[in-house]
CSV table of C-alpha atoms and ligand atoms in Angstrom, one decimal:
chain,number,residue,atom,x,y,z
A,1,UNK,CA,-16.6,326.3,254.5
A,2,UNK,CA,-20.0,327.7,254.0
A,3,UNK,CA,-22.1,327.5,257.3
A,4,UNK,CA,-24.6,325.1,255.3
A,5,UNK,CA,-21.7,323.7,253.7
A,6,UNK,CA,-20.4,322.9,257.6
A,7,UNK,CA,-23.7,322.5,258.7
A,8,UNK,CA,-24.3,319.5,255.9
A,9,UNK,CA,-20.8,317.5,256.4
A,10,UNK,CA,-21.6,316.0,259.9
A,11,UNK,CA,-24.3,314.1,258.4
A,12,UNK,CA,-22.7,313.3,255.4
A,13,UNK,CA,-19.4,312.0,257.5
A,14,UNK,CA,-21.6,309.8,259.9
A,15,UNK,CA,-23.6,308.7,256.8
A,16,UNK,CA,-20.3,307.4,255.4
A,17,UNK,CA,-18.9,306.1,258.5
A,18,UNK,CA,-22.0,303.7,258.7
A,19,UNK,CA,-21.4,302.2,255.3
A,20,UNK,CA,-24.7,303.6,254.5
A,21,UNK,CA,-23.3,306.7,251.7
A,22,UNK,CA,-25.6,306.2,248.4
A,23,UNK,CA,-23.7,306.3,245.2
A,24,UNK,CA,-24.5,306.7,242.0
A,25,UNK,CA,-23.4,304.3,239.1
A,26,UNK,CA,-23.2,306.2,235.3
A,27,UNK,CA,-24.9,304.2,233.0
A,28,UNK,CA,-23.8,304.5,229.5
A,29,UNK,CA,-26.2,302.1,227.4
A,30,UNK,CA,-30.0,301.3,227.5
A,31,UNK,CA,-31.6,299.0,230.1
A,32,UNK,CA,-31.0,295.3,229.9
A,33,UNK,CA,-29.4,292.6,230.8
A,34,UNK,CA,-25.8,293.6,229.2
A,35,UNK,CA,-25.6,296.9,230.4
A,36,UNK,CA,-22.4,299.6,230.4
A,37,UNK,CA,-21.9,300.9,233.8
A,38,UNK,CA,-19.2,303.4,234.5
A,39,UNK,CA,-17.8,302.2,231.1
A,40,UNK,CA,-17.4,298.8,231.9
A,41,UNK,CA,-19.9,296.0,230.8
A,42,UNK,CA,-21.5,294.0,233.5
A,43,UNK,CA,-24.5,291.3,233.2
A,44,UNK,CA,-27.1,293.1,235.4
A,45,UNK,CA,-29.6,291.9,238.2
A,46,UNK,CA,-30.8,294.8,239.7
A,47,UNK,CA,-33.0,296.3,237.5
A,48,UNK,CA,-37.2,296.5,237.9
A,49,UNK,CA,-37.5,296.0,233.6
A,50,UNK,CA,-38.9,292.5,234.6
A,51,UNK,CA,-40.2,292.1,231.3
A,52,UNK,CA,-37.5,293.4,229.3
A,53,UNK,CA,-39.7,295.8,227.6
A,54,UNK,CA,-37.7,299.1,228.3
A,55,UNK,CA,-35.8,298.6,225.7
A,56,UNK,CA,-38.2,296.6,223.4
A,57,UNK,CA,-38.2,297.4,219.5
A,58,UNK,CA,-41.8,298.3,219.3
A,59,UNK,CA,-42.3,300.0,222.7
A,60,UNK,CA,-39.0,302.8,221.3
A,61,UNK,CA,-40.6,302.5,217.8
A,62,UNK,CA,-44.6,303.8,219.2
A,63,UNK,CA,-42.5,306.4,221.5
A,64,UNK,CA,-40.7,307.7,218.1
A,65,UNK,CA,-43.6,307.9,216.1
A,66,UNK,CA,-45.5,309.3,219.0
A,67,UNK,CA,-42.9,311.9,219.6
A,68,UNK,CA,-43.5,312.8,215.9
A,69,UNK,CA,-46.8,313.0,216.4
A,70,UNK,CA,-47.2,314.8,219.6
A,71,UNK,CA,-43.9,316.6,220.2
A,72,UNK,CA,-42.4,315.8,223.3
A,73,UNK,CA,-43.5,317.8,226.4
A,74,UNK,CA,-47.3,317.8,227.5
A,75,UNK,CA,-47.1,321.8,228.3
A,76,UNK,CA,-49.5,321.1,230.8
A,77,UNK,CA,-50.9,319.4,233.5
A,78,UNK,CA,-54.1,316.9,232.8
A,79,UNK,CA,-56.7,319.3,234.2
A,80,UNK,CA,-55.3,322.7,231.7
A,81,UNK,CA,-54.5,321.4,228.5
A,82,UNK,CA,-52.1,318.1,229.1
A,83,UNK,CA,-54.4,315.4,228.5
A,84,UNK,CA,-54.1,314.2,225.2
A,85,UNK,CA,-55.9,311.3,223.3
A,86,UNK,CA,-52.8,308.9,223.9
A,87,UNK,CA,-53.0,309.6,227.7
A,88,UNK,CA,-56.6,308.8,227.7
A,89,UNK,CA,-57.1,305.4,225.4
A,90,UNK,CA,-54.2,304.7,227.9
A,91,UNK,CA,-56.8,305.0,230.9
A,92,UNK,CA,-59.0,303.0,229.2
A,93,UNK,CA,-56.6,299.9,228.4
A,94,UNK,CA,-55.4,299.6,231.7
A,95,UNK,CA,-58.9,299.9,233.2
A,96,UNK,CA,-59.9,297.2,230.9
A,97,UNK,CA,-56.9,295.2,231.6
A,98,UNK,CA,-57.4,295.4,235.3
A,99,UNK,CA,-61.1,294.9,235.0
A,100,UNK,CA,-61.7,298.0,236.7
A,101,UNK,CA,-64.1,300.9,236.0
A,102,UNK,CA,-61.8,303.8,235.4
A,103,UNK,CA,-58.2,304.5,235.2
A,104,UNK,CA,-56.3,307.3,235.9
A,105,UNK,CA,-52.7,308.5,234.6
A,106,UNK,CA,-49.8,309.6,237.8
A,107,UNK,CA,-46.7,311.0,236.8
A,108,UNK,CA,-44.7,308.6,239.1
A,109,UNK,CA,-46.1,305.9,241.4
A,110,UNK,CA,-44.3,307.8,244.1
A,111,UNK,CA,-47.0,310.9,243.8
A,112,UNK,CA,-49.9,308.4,243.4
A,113,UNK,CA,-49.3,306.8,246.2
A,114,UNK,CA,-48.8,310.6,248.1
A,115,UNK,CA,-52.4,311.2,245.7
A,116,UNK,CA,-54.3,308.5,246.6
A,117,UNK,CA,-54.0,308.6,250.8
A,118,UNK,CA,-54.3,311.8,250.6
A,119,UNK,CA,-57.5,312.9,248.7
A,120,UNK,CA,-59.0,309.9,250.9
A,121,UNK,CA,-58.2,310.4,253.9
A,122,UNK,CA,-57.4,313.3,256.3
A,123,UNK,CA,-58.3,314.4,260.1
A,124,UNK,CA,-60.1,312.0,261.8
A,125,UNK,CA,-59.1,309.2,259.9
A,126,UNK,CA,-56.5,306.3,259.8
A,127,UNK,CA,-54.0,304.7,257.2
A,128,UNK,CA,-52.8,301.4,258.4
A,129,UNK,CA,-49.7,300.4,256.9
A,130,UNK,CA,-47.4,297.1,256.5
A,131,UNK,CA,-43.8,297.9,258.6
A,132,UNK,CA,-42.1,296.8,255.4
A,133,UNK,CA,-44.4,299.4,252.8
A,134,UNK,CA,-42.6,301.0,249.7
A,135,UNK,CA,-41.4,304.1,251.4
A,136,UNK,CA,-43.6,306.4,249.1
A,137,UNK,CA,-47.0,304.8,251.4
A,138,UNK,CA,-45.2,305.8,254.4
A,139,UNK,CA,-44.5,309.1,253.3
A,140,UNK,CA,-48.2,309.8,251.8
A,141,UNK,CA,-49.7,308.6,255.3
A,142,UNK,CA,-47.3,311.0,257.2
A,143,UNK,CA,-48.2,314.1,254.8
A,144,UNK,CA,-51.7,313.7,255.5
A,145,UNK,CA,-53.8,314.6,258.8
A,146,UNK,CA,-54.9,311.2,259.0
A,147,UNK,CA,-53.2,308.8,261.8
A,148,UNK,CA,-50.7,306.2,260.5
A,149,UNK,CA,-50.6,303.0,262.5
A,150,UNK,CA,-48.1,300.2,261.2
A,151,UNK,CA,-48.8,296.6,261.9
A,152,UNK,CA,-46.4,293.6,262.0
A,153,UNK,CA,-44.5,292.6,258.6
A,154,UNK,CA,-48.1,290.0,257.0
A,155,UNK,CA,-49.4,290.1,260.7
A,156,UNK,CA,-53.2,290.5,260.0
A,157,UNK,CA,-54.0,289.7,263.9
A,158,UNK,CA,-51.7,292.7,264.2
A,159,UNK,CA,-53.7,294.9,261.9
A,160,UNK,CA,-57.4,293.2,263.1
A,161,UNK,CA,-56.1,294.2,266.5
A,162,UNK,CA,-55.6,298.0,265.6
A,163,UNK,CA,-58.6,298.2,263.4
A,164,UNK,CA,-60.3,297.0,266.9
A,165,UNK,CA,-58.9,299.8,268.6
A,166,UNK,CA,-59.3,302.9,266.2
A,167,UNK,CA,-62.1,305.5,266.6
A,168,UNK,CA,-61.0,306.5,262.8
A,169,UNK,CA,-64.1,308.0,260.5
A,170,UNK,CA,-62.6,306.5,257.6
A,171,UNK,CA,-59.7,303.3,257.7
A,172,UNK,CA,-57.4,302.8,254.6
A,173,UNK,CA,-55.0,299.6,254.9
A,174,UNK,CA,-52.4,300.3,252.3
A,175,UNK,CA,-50.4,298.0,251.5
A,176,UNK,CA,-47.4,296.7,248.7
A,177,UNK,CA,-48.9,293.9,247.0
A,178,UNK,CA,-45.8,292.2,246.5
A,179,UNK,CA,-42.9,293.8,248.7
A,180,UNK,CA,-39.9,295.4,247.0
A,181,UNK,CA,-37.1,294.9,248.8
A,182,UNK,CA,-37.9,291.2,250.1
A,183,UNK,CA,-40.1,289.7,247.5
A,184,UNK,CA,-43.0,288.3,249.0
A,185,UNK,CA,-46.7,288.4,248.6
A,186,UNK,CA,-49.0,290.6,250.6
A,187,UNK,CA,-50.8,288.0,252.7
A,188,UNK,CA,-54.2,289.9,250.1
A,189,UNK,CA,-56.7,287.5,251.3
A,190,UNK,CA,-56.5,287.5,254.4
A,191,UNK,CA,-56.8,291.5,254.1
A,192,UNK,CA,-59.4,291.7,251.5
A,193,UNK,CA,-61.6,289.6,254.5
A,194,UNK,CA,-60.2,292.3,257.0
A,195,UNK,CA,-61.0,295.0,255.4
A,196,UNK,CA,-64.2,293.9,254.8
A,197,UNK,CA,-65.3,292.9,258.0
A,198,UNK,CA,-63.9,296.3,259.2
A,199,UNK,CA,-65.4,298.2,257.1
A,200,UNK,CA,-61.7,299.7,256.0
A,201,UNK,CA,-60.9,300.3,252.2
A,202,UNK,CA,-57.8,298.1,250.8
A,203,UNK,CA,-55.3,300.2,248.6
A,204,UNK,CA,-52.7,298.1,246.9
A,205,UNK,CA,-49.8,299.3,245.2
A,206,UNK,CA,-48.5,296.4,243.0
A,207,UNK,CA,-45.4,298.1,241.6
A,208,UNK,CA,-43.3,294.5,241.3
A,209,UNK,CA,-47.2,292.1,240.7
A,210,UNK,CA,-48.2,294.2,237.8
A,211,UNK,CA,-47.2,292.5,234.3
A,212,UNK,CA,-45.2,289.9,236.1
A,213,UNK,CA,-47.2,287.7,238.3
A,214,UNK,CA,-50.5,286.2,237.6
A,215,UNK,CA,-51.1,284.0,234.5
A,216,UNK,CA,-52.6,287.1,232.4
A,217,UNK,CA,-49.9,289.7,234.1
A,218,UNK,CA,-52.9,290.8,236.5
A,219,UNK,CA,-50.4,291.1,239.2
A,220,UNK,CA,-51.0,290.2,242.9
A,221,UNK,CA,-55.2,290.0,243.1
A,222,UNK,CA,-54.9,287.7,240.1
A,223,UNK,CA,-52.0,285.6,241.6
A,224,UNK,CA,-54.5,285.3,244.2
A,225,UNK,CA,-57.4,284.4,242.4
A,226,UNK,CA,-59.4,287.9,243.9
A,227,UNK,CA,-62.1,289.6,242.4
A,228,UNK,CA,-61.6,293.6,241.6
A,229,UNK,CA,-64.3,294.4,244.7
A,230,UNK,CA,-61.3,292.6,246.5
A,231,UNK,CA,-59.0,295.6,246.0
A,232,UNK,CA,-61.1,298.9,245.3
A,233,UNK,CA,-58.4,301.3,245.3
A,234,UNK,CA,-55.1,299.5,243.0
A,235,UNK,CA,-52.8,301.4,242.1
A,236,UNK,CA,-49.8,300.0,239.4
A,237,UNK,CA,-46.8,301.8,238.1
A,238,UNK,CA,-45.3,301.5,234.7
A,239,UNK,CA,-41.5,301.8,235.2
A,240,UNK,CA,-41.0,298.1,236.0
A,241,UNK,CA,-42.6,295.6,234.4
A,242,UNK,CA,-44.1,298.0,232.1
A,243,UNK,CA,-41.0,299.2,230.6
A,244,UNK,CA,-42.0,302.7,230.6
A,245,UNK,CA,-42.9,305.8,233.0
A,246,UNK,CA,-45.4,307.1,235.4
A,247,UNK,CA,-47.9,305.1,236.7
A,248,UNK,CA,-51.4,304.7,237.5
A,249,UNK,CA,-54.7,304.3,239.9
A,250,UNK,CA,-57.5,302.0,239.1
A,251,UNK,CA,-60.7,301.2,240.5
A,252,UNK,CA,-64.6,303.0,240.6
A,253,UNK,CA,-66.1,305.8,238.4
A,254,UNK,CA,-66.2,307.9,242.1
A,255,UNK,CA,-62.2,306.6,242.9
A,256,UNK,CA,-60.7,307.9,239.8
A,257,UNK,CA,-63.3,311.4,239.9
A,258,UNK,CA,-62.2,311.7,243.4
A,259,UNK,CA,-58.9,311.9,242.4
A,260,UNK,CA,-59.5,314.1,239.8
A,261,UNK,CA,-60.8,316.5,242.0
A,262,UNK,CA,-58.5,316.7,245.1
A,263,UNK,CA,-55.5,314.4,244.6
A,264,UNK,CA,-53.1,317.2,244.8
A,265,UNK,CA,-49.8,315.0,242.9
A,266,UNK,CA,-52.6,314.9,240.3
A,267,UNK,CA,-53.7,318.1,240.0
A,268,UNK,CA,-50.3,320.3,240.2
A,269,UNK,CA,-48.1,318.6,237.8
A,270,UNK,CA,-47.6,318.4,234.2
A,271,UNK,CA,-48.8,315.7,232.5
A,272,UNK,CA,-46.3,312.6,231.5
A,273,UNK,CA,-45.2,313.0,227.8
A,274,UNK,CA,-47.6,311.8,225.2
A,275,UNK,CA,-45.0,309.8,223.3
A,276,UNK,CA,-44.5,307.6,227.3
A,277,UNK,CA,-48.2,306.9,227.1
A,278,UNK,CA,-48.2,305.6,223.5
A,279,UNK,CA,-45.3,303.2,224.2
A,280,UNK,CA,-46.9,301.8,227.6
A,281,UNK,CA,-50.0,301.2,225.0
A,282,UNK,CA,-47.2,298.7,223.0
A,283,UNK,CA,-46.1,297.7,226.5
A,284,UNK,CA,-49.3,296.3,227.5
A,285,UNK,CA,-50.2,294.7,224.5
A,286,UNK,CA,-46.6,292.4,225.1
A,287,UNK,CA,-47.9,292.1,228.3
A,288,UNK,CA,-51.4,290.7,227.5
A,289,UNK,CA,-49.9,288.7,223.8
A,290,UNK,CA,-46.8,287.2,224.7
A,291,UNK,CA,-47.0,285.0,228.2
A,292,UNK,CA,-43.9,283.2,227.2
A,293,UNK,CA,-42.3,286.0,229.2
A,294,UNK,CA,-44.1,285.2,232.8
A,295,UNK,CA,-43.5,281.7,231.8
A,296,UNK,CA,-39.5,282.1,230.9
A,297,UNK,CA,-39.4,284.3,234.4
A,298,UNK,CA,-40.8,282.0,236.4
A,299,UNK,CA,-38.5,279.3,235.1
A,300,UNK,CA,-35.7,281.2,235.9
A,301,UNK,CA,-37.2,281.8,239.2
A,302,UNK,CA,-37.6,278.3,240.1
A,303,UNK,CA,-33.5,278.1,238.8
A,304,UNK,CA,-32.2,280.3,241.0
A,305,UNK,CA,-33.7,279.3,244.0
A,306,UNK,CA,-32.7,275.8,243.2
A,307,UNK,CA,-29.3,276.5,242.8
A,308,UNK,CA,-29.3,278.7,245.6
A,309,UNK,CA,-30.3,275.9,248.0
A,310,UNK,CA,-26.9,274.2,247.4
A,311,UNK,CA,-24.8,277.1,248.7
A,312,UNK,CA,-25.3,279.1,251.9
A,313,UNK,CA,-26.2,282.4,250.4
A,314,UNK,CA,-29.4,283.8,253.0
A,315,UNK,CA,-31.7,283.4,250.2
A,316,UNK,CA,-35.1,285.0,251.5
A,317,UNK,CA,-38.4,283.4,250.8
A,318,UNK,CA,-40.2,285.0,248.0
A,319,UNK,CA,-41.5,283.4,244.4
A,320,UNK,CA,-41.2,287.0,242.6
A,321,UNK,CA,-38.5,287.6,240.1
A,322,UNK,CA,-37.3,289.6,243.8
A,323,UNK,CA,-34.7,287.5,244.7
A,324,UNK,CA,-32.7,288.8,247.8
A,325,UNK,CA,-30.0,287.4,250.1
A,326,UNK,CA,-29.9,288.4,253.4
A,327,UNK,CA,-26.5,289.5,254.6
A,328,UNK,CA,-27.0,291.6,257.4
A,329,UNK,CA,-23.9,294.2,257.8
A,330,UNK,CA,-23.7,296.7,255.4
A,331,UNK,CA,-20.4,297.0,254.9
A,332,UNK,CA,-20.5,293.3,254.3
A,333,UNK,CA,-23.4,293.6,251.8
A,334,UNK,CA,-21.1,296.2,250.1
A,335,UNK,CA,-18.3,294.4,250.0
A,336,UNK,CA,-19.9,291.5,248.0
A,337,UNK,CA,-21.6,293.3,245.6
A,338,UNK,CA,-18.3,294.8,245.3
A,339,UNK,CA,-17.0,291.2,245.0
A,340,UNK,CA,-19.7,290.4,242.3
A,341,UNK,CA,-19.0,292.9,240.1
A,342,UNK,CA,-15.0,292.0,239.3
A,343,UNK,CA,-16.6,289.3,238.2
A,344,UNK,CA,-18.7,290.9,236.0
A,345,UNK,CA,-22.3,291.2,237.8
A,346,UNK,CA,-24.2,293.7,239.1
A,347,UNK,CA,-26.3,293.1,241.6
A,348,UNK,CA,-27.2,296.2,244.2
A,349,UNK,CA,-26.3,296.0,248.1
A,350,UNK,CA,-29.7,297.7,249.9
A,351,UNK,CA,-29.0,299.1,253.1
A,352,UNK,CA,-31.1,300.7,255.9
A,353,UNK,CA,-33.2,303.0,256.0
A,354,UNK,CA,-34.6,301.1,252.5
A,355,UNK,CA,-34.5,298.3,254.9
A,356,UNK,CA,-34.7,297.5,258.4
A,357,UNK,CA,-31.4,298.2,260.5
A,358,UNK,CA,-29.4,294.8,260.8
A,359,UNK,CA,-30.8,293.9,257.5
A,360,UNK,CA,-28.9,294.5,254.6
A,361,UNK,CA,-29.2,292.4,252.0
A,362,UNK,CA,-28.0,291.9,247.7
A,363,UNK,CA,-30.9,292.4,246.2
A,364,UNK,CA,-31.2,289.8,243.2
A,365,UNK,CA,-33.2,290.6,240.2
A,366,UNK,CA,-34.4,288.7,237.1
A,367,UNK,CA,-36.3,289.5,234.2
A,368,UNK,CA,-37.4,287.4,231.5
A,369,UNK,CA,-34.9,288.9,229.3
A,370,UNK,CA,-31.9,286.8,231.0
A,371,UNK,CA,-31.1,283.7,229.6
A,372,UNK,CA,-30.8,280.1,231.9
A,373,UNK,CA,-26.9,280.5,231.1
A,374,UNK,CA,-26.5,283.8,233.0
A,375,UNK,CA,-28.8,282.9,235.8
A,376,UNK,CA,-26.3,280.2,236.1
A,377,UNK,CA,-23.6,282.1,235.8
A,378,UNK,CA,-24.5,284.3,238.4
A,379,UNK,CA,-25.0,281.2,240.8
A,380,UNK,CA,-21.3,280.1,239.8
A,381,UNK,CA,-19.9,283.8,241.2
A,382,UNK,CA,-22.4,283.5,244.3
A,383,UNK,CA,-20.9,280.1,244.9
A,384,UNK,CA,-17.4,281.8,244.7
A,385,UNK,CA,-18.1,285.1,246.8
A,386,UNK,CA,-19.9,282.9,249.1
A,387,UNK,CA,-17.0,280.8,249.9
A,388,UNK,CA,-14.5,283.5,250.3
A,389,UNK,CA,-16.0,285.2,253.3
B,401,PLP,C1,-41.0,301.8,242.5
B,401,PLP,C2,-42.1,301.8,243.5
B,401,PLP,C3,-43.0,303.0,243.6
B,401,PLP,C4,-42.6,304.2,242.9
B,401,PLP,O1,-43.0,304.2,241.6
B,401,PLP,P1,-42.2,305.3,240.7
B,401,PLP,O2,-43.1,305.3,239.4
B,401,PLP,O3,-40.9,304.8,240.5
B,401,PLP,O4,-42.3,306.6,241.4
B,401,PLP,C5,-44.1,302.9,244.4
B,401,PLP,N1,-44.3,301.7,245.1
B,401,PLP,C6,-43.5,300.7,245.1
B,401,PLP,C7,-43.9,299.5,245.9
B,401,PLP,C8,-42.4,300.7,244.3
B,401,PLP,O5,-41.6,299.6,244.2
């Protein structure tokens, strides 16, 4: 064996020994609800495609025609010669549809997030973060010069007491707007008052709000009944409930220039195809015309956690189409999934470091796209995997 070869395997055993090795499945058809996975059929509930747009006729029939249109790579990034006219009437829908001044295009949510904390703050300043953050906040307060101080899971008195202590120039409280591996709300008024009384700027990054929750698909700050001032810096992605790719920030005319200028995950990367803005265009217009969807979701919601109550599953608190059940043990999270799926489900075991240690969990997802009959169906094989261990 190579030395990095022999130098690699230690971790890679001990990774394995703790039930914590990361697979990969091989999908074999498009997103959905019916979905081929290592050639076998399964009814999924993992998937971020809330909506059901990833595989919507008109969102693959504006990324054809775009394609057509505009080729397929940007050649570029946005600040050489990537930025084409779908990218930017894109940037103006969603700052429309978030009722925000400007908009700005990110490749992924992941380099947004690393964009955002880090053309705003740097030495002498301080991020403060939820414990349970996506991981791509963490990492974009760590690559910056500024502090990082965590609070307590929700626990403003926690984060009031911080802000109290910090000497920081500038203080940035980022935050998930709805959390992605438990489901629940961003406690945003409470840290809309906090970060104005502090003087602190709020970023939210409503990956799992945006499309889904709030009665016009506003996300979180609409759920919540906040203005935009509320949440200056908001930043949404597009692979979820958008269907799509990439993602984006929204808020001032100075945010989104800002950005421009020194957000580095902006400025050093090629711009996302064309033909992926055009079809997030059709995206948001299903978004914005067809509410039946939020509606259908929340119904299903509202079904599962019904018919979760009348089996002992660990069902965590949460009124997002993030449904998980807390198991605990990884292996044991493993072996239900495992369970689940020779019934036919798929439904993904999430283990540390995604989440805490001692906190593994099945993470549940629905989307509008499931009907009432497999939402039931899946409680009938929860029911049964439930009772055999
Ligand atoms: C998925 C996710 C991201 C990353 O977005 P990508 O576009 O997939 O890189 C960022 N934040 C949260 C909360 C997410 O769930």
């Amino acid at each position: 064996m190579s030395n990095l070869d022999g130098a690699l395997t230690g971790a890679l055993t001990r990774r394995q020994d703790q039930s914590l090795y990361r697979r990969r499945a091989v999908v074999g058809s498009p997103q959905g609800v019916e979905i081929r996975r290592d050639g076998r059929p399964l009814l999924s509930f993992c998937s971020n495609d809330y909506l059901g747009l990833a595989n919507h006729p008109a969102v693959i029939e504006a990324f054809v025609g775009a394609a057509k249109d505009f080729g397929v790579g940007s050649g570029a990034s946005h600040l050489i010669s990537g930025h084409s006219s779908a990218h930017h009437v894109l940037e103006e829908e969603l700052a429309a549809f978030t009722g925000r001044e400007r908009a700005l295009l990110f490749s992924t949510g992941y380099m947004a997030n690393l964009g955002v904390i880090n053309a705003l703050a740097g030495r002498g300043d301080a991020v403060f973060e939820d414990r349970l953050n996506h991981a791509s906040l963490l990492d974009g307060a760590l690559l910056s010069a500024a502090k990082l101080l965590r609070y307590r899971h929700n626990d403003t008195e926690h984060l009031q007491r911080q802000l109290d202590n910090t000497v920081a120039r500038h203080k940035l409280i980022a935050v998930d707007g709805v959390f992605s591996m438990d489901g629940d709300f961003a406690a945003l008024p409470a840290l809309a008052r906090c970060a104005q009384k502090n003087a602190a700027w709020l970023m939210v990054d409503d990956a799992h709000g945006l499309g889904c929750m709030g009665e016009n698909g506003g996300g979180s700050g609409e759920h919540f009944h906040l203005a935009p001032e509320d949440i200056p810096i908001l930043v949404g992605t597009l692979g979820k409930a958008f269907g799509t790719f990439g993602a984006f920030v929204a808020g001032s005319d100075a945010l989104v220039e800002t950005l421009i200028q020194f957000a580095r995950p902006y400025i050093y990367t090629t711009a996302m195809p064309p033909a992926v803005a055009a079809a997030t265009r059709v995206s948001l217009r299903l978004i914005q015309g067809e509410p039946e969807r939020r509606s259908h979701l929340q119904q299903l919601i509202k079904m599962f956690r019904a018919g979760c109550e009348l089996i002992d599953v660990g069902l965590m608190p949460s009124d997002t189409p993030i449904q998980p059940l807390l198991i605990g043990d990884s292996q044991r999270a493993l072996d239900l999934a495992r369970q689940l799926e020779a019934k036919g489900f798929w439904v993904s075991a999430i283990r540390p470091p995604t989440v805490p240690r001692g906190s593994a969990r099945l993470r549940v997802t629905l989307s509008a796209a499931h009907s009432q009959q497999q939402v039931q169906s899946l409680l009938a094989a929860l029911a049964e995997v439930a009772g055999e261990c």
